[in-house]
Every structure is written in structure tokens, then in C-alpha cells.
Coordinates of C-alpha atoms and ligand atoms in Angstrom, one line a residue:
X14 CA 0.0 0.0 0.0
X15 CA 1.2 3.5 -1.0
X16 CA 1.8 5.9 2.2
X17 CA 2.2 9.2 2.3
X18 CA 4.9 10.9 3.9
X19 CA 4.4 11.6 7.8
X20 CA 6.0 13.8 10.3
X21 CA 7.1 12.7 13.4
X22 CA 5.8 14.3 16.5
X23 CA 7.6 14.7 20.0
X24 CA 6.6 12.8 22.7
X25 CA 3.4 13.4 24.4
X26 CA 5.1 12.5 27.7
X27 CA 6.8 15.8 26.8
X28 CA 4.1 18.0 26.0
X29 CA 2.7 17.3 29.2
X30 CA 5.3 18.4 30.9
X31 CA 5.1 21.4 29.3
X32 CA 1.1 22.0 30.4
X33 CA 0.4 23.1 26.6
X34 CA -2.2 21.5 24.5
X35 CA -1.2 21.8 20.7
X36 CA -4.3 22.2 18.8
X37 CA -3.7 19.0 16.8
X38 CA -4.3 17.4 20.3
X39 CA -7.6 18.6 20.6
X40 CA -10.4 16.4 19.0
X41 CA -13.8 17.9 20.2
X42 CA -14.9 21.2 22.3
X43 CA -15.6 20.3 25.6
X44 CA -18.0 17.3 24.8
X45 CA -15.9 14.2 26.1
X46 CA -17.5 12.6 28.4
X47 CA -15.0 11.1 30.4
X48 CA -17.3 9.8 33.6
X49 CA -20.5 8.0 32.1
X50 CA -21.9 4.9 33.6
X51 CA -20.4 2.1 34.4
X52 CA -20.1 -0.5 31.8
X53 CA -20.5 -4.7 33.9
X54 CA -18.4 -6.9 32.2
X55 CA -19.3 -10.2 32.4
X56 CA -16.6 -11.8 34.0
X57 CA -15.5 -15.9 32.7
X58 CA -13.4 -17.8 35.5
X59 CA -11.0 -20.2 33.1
X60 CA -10.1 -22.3 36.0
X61 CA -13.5 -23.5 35.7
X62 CA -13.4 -24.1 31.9
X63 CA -12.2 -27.6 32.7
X64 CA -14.9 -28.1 35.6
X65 CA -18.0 -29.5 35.5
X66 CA -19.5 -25.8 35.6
X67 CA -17.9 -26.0 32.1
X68 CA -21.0 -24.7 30.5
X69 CA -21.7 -21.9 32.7
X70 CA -18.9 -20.1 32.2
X71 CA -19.5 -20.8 28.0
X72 CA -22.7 -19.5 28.4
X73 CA -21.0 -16.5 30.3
X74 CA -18.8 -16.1 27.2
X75 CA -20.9 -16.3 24.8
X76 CA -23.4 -13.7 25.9
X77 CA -20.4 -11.2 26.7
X78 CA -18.9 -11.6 23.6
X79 CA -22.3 -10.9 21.9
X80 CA -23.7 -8.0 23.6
X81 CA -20.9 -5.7 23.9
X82 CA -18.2 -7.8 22.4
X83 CA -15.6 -8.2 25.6
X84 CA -15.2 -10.1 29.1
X85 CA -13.1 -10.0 32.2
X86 CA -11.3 -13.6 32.4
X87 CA -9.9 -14.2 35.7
X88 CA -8.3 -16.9 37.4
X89 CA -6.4 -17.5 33.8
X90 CA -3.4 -19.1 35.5
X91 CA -0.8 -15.9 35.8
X92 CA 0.4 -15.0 39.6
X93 CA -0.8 -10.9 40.5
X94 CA 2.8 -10.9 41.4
X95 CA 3.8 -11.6 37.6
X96 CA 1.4 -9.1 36.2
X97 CA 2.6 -6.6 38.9
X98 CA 5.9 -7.2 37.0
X99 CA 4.7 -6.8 33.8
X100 CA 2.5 -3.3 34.7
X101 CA 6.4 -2.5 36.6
X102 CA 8.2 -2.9 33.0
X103 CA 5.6 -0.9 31.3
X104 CA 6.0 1.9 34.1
X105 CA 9.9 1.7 34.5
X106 CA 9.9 1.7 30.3
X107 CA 8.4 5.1 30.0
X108 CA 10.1 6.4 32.9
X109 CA 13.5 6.7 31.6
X110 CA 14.9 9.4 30.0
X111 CA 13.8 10.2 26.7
X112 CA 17.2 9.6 25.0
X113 CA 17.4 6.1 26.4
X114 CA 13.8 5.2 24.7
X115 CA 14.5 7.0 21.5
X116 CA 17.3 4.0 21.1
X117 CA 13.9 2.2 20.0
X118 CA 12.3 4.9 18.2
X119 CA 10.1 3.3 15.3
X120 CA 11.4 4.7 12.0
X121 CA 9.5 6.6 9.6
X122 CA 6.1 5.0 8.4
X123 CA 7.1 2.0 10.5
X124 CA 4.9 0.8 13.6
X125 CA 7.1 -1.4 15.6
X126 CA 9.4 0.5 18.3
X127 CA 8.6 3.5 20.5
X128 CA 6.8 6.2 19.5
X129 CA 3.4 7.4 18.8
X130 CA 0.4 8.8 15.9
X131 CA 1.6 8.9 12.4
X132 CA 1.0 12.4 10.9
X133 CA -0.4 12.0 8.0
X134 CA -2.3 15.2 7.4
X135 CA -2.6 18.7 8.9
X136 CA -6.2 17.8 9.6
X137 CA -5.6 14.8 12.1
X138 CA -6.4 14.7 15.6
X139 CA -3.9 13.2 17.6
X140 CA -4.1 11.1 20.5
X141 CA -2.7 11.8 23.6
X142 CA -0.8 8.6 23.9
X143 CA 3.1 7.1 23.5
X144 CA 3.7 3.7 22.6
X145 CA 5.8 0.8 22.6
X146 CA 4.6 -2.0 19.6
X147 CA 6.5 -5.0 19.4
X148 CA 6.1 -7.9 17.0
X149 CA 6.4 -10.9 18.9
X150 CA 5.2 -14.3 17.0
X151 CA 6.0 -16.2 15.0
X152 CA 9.3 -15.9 16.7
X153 CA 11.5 -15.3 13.7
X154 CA 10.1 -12.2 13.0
X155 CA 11.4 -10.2 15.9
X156 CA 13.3 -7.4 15.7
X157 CA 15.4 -7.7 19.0
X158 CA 16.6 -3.5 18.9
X159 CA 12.7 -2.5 19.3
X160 CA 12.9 -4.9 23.0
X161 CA 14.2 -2.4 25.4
X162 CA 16.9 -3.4 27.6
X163 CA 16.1 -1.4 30.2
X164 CA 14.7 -1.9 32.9
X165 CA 17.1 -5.2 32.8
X166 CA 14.3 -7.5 33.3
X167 CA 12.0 -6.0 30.1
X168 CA 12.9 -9.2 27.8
X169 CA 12.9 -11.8 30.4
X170 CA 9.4 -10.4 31.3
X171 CA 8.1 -9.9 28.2
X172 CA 9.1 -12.9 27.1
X173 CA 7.2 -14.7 29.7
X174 CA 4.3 -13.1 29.3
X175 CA 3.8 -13.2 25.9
X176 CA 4.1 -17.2 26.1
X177 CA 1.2 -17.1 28.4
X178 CA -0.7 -14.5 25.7
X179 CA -0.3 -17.5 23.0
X180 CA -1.5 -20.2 25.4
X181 CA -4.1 -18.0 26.5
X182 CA -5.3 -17.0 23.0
X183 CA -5.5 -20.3 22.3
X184 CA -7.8 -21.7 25.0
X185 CA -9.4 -18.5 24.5
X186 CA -10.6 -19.0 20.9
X187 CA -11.5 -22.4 21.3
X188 CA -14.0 -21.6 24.3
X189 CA -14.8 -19.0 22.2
X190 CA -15.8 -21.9 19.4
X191 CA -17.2 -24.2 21.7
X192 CA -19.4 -22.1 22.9
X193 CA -21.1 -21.5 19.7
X194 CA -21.0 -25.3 19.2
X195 CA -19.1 -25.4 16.6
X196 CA -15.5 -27.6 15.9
X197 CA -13.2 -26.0 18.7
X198 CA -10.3 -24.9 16.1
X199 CA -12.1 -23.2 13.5
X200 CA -11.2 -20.0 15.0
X201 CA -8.2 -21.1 15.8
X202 CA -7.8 -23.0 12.6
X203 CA -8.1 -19.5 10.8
X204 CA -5.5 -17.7 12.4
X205 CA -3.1 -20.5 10.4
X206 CA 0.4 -21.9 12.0
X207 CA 2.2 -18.5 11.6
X208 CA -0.8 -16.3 12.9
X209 CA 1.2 -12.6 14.1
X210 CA 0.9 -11.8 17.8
X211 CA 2.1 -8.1 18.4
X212 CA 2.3 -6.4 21.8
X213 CA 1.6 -2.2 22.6
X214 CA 2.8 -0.8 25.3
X215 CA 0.1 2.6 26.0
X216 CA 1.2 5.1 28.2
X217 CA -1.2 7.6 28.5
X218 CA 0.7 10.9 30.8
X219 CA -1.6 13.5 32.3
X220 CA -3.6 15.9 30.6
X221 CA -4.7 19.1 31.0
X222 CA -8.1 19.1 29.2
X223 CA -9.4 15.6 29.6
X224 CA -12.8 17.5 28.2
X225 CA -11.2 17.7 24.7
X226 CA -8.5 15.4 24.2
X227 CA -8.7 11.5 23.7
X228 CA -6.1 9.2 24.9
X229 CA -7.4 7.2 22.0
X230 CA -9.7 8.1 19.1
X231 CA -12.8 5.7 19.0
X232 CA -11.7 2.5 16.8
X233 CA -12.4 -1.1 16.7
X234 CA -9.2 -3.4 17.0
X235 CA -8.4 -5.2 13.5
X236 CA -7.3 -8.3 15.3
X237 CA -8.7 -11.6 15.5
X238 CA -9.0 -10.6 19.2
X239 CA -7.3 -8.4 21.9
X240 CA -5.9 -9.5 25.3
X241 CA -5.3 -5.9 27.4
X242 CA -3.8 -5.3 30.7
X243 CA -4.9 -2.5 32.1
X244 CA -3.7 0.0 34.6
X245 CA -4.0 -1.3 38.5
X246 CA -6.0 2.1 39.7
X247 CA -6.8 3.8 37.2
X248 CA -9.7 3.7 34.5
X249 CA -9.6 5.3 31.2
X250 CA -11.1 2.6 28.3
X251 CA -14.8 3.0 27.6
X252 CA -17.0 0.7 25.2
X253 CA -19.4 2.0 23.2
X254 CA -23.2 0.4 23.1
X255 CA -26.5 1.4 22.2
X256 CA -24.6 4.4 20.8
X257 CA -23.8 5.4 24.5
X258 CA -20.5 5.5 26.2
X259 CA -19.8 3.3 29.2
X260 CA -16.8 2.9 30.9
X261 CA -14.6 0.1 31.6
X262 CA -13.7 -1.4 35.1
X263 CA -10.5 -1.9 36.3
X264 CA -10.3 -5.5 37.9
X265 CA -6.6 -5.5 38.8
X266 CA -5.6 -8.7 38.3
X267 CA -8.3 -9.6 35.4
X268 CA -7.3 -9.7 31.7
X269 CA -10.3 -7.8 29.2
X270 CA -10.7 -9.7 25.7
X271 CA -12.1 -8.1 23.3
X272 CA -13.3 -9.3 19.7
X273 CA -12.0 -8.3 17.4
X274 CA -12.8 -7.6 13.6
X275 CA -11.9 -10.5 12.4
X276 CA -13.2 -12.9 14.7
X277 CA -16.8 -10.8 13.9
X278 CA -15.9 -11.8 10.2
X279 CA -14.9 -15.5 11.4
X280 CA -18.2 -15.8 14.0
X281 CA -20.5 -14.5 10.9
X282 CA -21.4 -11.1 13.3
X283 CA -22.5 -13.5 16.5
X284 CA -19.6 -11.8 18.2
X285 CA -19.2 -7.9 18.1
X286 CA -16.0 -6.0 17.9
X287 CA -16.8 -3.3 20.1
X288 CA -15.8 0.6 19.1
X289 CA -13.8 1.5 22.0
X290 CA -11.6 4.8 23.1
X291 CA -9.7 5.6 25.7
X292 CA -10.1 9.3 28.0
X293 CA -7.7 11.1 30.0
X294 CA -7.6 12.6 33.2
X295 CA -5.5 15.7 34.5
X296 CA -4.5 13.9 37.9
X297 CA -2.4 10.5 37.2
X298 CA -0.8 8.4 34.1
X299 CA -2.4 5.5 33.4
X300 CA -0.7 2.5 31.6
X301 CA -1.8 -0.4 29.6
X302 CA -0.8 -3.2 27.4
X303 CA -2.5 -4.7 24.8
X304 CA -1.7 -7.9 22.9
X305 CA -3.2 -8.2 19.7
X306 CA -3.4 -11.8 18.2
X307 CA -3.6 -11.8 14.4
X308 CA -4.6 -14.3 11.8
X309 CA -2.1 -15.0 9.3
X310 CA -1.7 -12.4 6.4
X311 CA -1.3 -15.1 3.8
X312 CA -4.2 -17.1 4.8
X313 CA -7.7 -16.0 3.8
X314 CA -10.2 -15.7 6.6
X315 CA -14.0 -16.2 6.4
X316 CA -17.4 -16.5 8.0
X317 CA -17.4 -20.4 9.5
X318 CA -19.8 -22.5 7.4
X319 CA -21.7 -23.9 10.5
X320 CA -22.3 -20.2 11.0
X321 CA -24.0 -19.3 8.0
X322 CA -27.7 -20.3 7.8
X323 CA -31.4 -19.1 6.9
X324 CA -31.9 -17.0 9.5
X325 CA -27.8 -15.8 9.3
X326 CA -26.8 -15.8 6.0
X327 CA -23.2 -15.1 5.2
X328 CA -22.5 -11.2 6.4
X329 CA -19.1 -11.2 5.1
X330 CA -17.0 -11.7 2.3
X331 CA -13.8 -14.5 2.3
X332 CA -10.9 -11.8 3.1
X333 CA -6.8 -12.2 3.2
X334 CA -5.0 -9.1 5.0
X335 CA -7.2 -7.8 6.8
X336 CA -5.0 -5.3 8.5
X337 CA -4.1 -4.1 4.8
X338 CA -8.1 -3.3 4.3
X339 CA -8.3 -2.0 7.6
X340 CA -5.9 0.3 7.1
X341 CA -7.1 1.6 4.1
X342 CA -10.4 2.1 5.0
X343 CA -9.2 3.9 7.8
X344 CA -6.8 6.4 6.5
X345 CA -10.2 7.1 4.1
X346 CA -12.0 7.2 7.4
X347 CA -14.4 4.8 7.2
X348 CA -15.3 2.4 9.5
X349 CA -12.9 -0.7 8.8
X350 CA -15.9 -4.0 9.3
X351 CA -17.9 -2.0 6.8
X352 CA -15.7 -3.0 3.6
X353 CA -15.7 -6.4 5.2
X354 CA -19.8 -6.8 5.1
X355 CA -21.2 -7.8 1.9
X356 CA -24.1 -5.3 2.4
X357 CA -24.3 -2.7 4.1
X358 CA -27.6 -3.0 5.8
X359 CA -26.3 -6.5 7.8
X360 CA -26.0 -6.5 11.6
Ligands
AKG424 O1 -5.5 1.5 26.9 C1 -6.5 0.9 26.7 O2 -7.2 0.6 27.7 C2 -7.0 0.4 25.4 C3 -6.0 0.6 24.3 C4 -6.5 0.2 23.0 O3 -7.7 0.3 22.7 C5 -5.6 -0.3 21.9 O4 -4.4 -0.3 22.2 O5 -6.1 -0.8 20.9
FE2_425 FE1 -8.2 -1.0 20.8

């Protein structure tokens, strides 16, 4: 795909220091709003996925994923002490000097490494966000001068965490299946043997006018689905639904999965991927990590078969690279799914 040329920006971390808002930073006038109700994620318990309350927690799954397209999973097998570390990488990461992260400054019209929006046009808002993307699987992919190596434990870390992201993802997407009762891999199946898995590191510093800047612009994820650790204390994500904001709970030692586009092409539109953004507040940083788990570039994805039926006929076309349509459509700003749908008027 042709790009155009972008600027790069400084970091936002540094604009906050400075207490200024550019006006590229500001996306609406004082309309955000960053306090609405409270959005009650169903919560799935995965210890449980091999209990006899087996189906419970299914059922659980299944209605989350369809009504606002994310749960909470809890006990998923990680320690709080291990995701303390991981939220303590993340933290220490954008704590050091800005020199030392600029070693791992993405390069022009890249995404992996650290840095934040492309700037595309003179028209864009920007969010008030820096970032750290890594590509992580399939393994020979990596590009080992994005991993920091400070703090000293960032790769050791990482590393271990992102081999419980693939295990999880995989349990994940064949509950996911099974509760739909259909085969257990056909989500799975989909994603092929060299399915991407890329990691973003959010940091989202203080801001001065939470009322008219986003952390993140409203957007669905293009992934098959998303796996996000989010700050300890303090809230920030919101889901929309029913054309109303809610916002998302922090449960500290929870994971939020969220479908993705892909998986609402694969599922035939049972499962939602749910338009989400992210607020700011003036008081405290907040940090997050999400773990995007991709399908394969090279492998076409489509609406399972079992899926498809009288009262659901096929939504969707057969796509390959999605993230190359997504894209696209977004830079034209449209809504990604749309170009996905074989008419417009499905839901
Ligand atoms: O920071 C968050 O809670 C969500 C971030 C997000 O939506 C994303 O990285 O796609
Ligand atoms: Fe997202």
C-alpha cells in the first residue's frame, strides 16, 4: 500500500510536561465525556473451563462476547505478582529518559518500536498517547533493537508473558468456538500456523483538558482478538453500546478480551468487535498493554460455514490481510468492518 509521507511528533510525555495543549491534540470542544456509567463486564473464570461448571462459564462467554463484544477472564493461571511485574516494565519503560527510549524509536512509516500517531495530514487529531509495539510471534520475526533493555528485566518479562498470551489466546478462541457449538479450532484453525501476535505498550501521561482530548480516538481493533492489561488504579477505556459510552472497570488482576474484527468476520457477526476509546484525566498516568493476536496475512479468513444459515446468511466476504483493508479504510475514514460486510444494511 502507497503511504504518504508523515511527520514525526515529539513525545506526548513531553508535551505534558510542558502543560500546553497543541491544537492538533484537541479532537472535540468540551463534549468528552470522560465519567459516564459504568459498563458490567461479564466476568469468565478459566479455572473452571475444565470443571464441571464447564458450561456456565460458555454460556457466560458467549453472551459477553455478543452484547458488547468483551469479558473480564480471571483466574487465567498468571500470579498478581507476575502481572505486577509486567505493569512495573511498562511503568519503569516510559520512565526513563527520553534519550534512552529514543534508542527504539520506530522509523518513519514504521509501527514497531517507540513512539506514537503517524502524521499524515494537517487535519488529524492526535491522540494523547506514546507507545511501545513490538512484533512478537511467530518468533522469527522479531526485531530484538525495538525490545528495550532497560529496565534489565524488560525481555525476560516480556518474554514470559507473551508465552502465556499464546496459550491463553489459544484456550481462549477455542472456548470462544465451543461455545457457539461449533469444531473448537475453527477459529483457531483460521489464524493459520504463523498467525502474528504483536504487543503495545500505552502510556497515557496527564492531561490538561481531559474534556477535549482523547487518549485514544474511538476505533475497533483489526485483530482476530485483543488480550489488554490494564492500569491497576486507574480507568480510562470505555465501550461503546447502544450508541452510548460506558466505561470500563479496572479489575486488577483480570485480563479484558475483546473481539476483534476478524473474529466478527470468522463468527458470521454473533460476536461484536466493540468501538472503544480511551479518555484522559488531569491527575495520574495511566498505563496499559495490549496484545493483539492476528490471523495469518497469507491465509484467507471467512465466516465459518456452520455459522451461516437461513436465519444468518453469510455477512461477510472471504478476506486475506485484513490489517491491509483495515488500514485503508481507515486512513479514508471509514469504519474498517464496513468493507468487510457484503451489504451494508447487515448487523
Ligand atoms: O489503553 C487501553 O485501555 C486500550 C488501548 C486500545 O484500545 C488499543 O491499544 O487498541
Ligand atoms: Fe483498541
Amino acid at each position: 500500500m502507497a503511504e504518504t509521507q508523515e511527520t514525526v511528533s515529539k513525545s506526548v510525555q513531553e508535551l505534558a510536561n510542558t502543560n500546553q495543549v497543541p491544537e492538533k491534540y484537541i479532537y472535540a470542544q468540551g463534549s468528552i465525556n470522560t465519567y459516564p456509567l459504568l459498563f458490567d463486564v461479564p466476568q469468565v473464570d478459566l479455572s473452571l473451563l475444565t470443571s464441571p461448571n464447564r458450561q456456565q462459564q460458555l454460556n457466560k462467554l458467549q453472551s459477553g462476547l455478543k452484547s458488547c463484544g468483551c469479558i473480564q477472564v480471571i483466574n487465567h493461571g498468571m500470579e498478581d505478582s507476575f502481572l505486577d511485574k509486567v505493569r512495573e516494565i511498562s511503568k519503569k519503560f516510559f520512565a526513563l529518559p527520553t534519550e534512552e527510549k529514543l534508542k527504539y524509536a520506530r522509523t518513519v512509516n514504521q509501527i514497531e518500536g517507540y513512539g506514537n500517531d503517524k502524521v499524515l495530514t494537517d487535519k488529524q487529531r492526535l491522540d494523547w498517547s506514546d507507545r511501545l509495539c513490538l512484533n512478537v510471534f511467530p518468533e522469527d520475526i522479531r526485531e530484538l533493537r525495538f525490545w528495550p533493555q532497560k529496565p534489565e528485566c524488560f525481555r525476560e518479562v516480556f518474554e514470559e508473558y507473551m508465552k502465556n498470551m499464546k496459550l491463553l489466546s489459544e484456550s481462549l478462541l477455542k472456548a470462544m468456538a465451543a461455545s457457539l457449538n461449533v469444531e473448537e479450532n475453527c477459529f483457531l484453525d483460521q489464524c493459520g500456523e504463523r498467525g502474528m501476535t504483536t504487543a503495545r505498550f500505552n502510556f497515557y501521561p496527564p492531561c490538561p483538558r481531559p474534556d477535549v482530548v482523547l487518549g485514544v480516538k474511538q476505533h475497533a481493533d483489526a485483530s482476530a482478538i485483543t488480550i489488554l492489561l490494564q492500569d491497576k488504579e486507574v480507568e480510562g477505556l470505555q465501550v461503546l453500546k447502544d450508541d452510548q459510552w460506558f466505561r470500563v472497570p479496572v479489575v486488577p488482576y483480570g485480563l479484558l478480551i475483546n473481539v476483534g474484527d476478524q473474529v466478527e468476520v470468522m463468527s458470521n457477526g454473533i460476536f461484536k468487535s466493540p468501538v472503544h476509546r480511551v479518555v484522559t484525566n488531569a491527575e495520574r498516568e495511566r498505563n496499559s498493554l495490549a496484545v493483539f493476536i492476528m490471523p495469518d496475512v497469507h491465509v484467507g479468513i471467512g465466516p465459518v460455514e456452520k455459522l451461516i444459515n437461513e436465519e444468518r446468511p453469510r455477512g461477510y466476504k472471504d478476506i486475506k490481510n485484513y490489517v491491509a483493508l483495515f488500514f485503508q479504510s481507515y486512513q479514508q475514514g471509514k469504519i474498517p468492518i464496513e468493507a468487510a460486510k457484503i451489504s451494508q444494511e447487515f448487523h
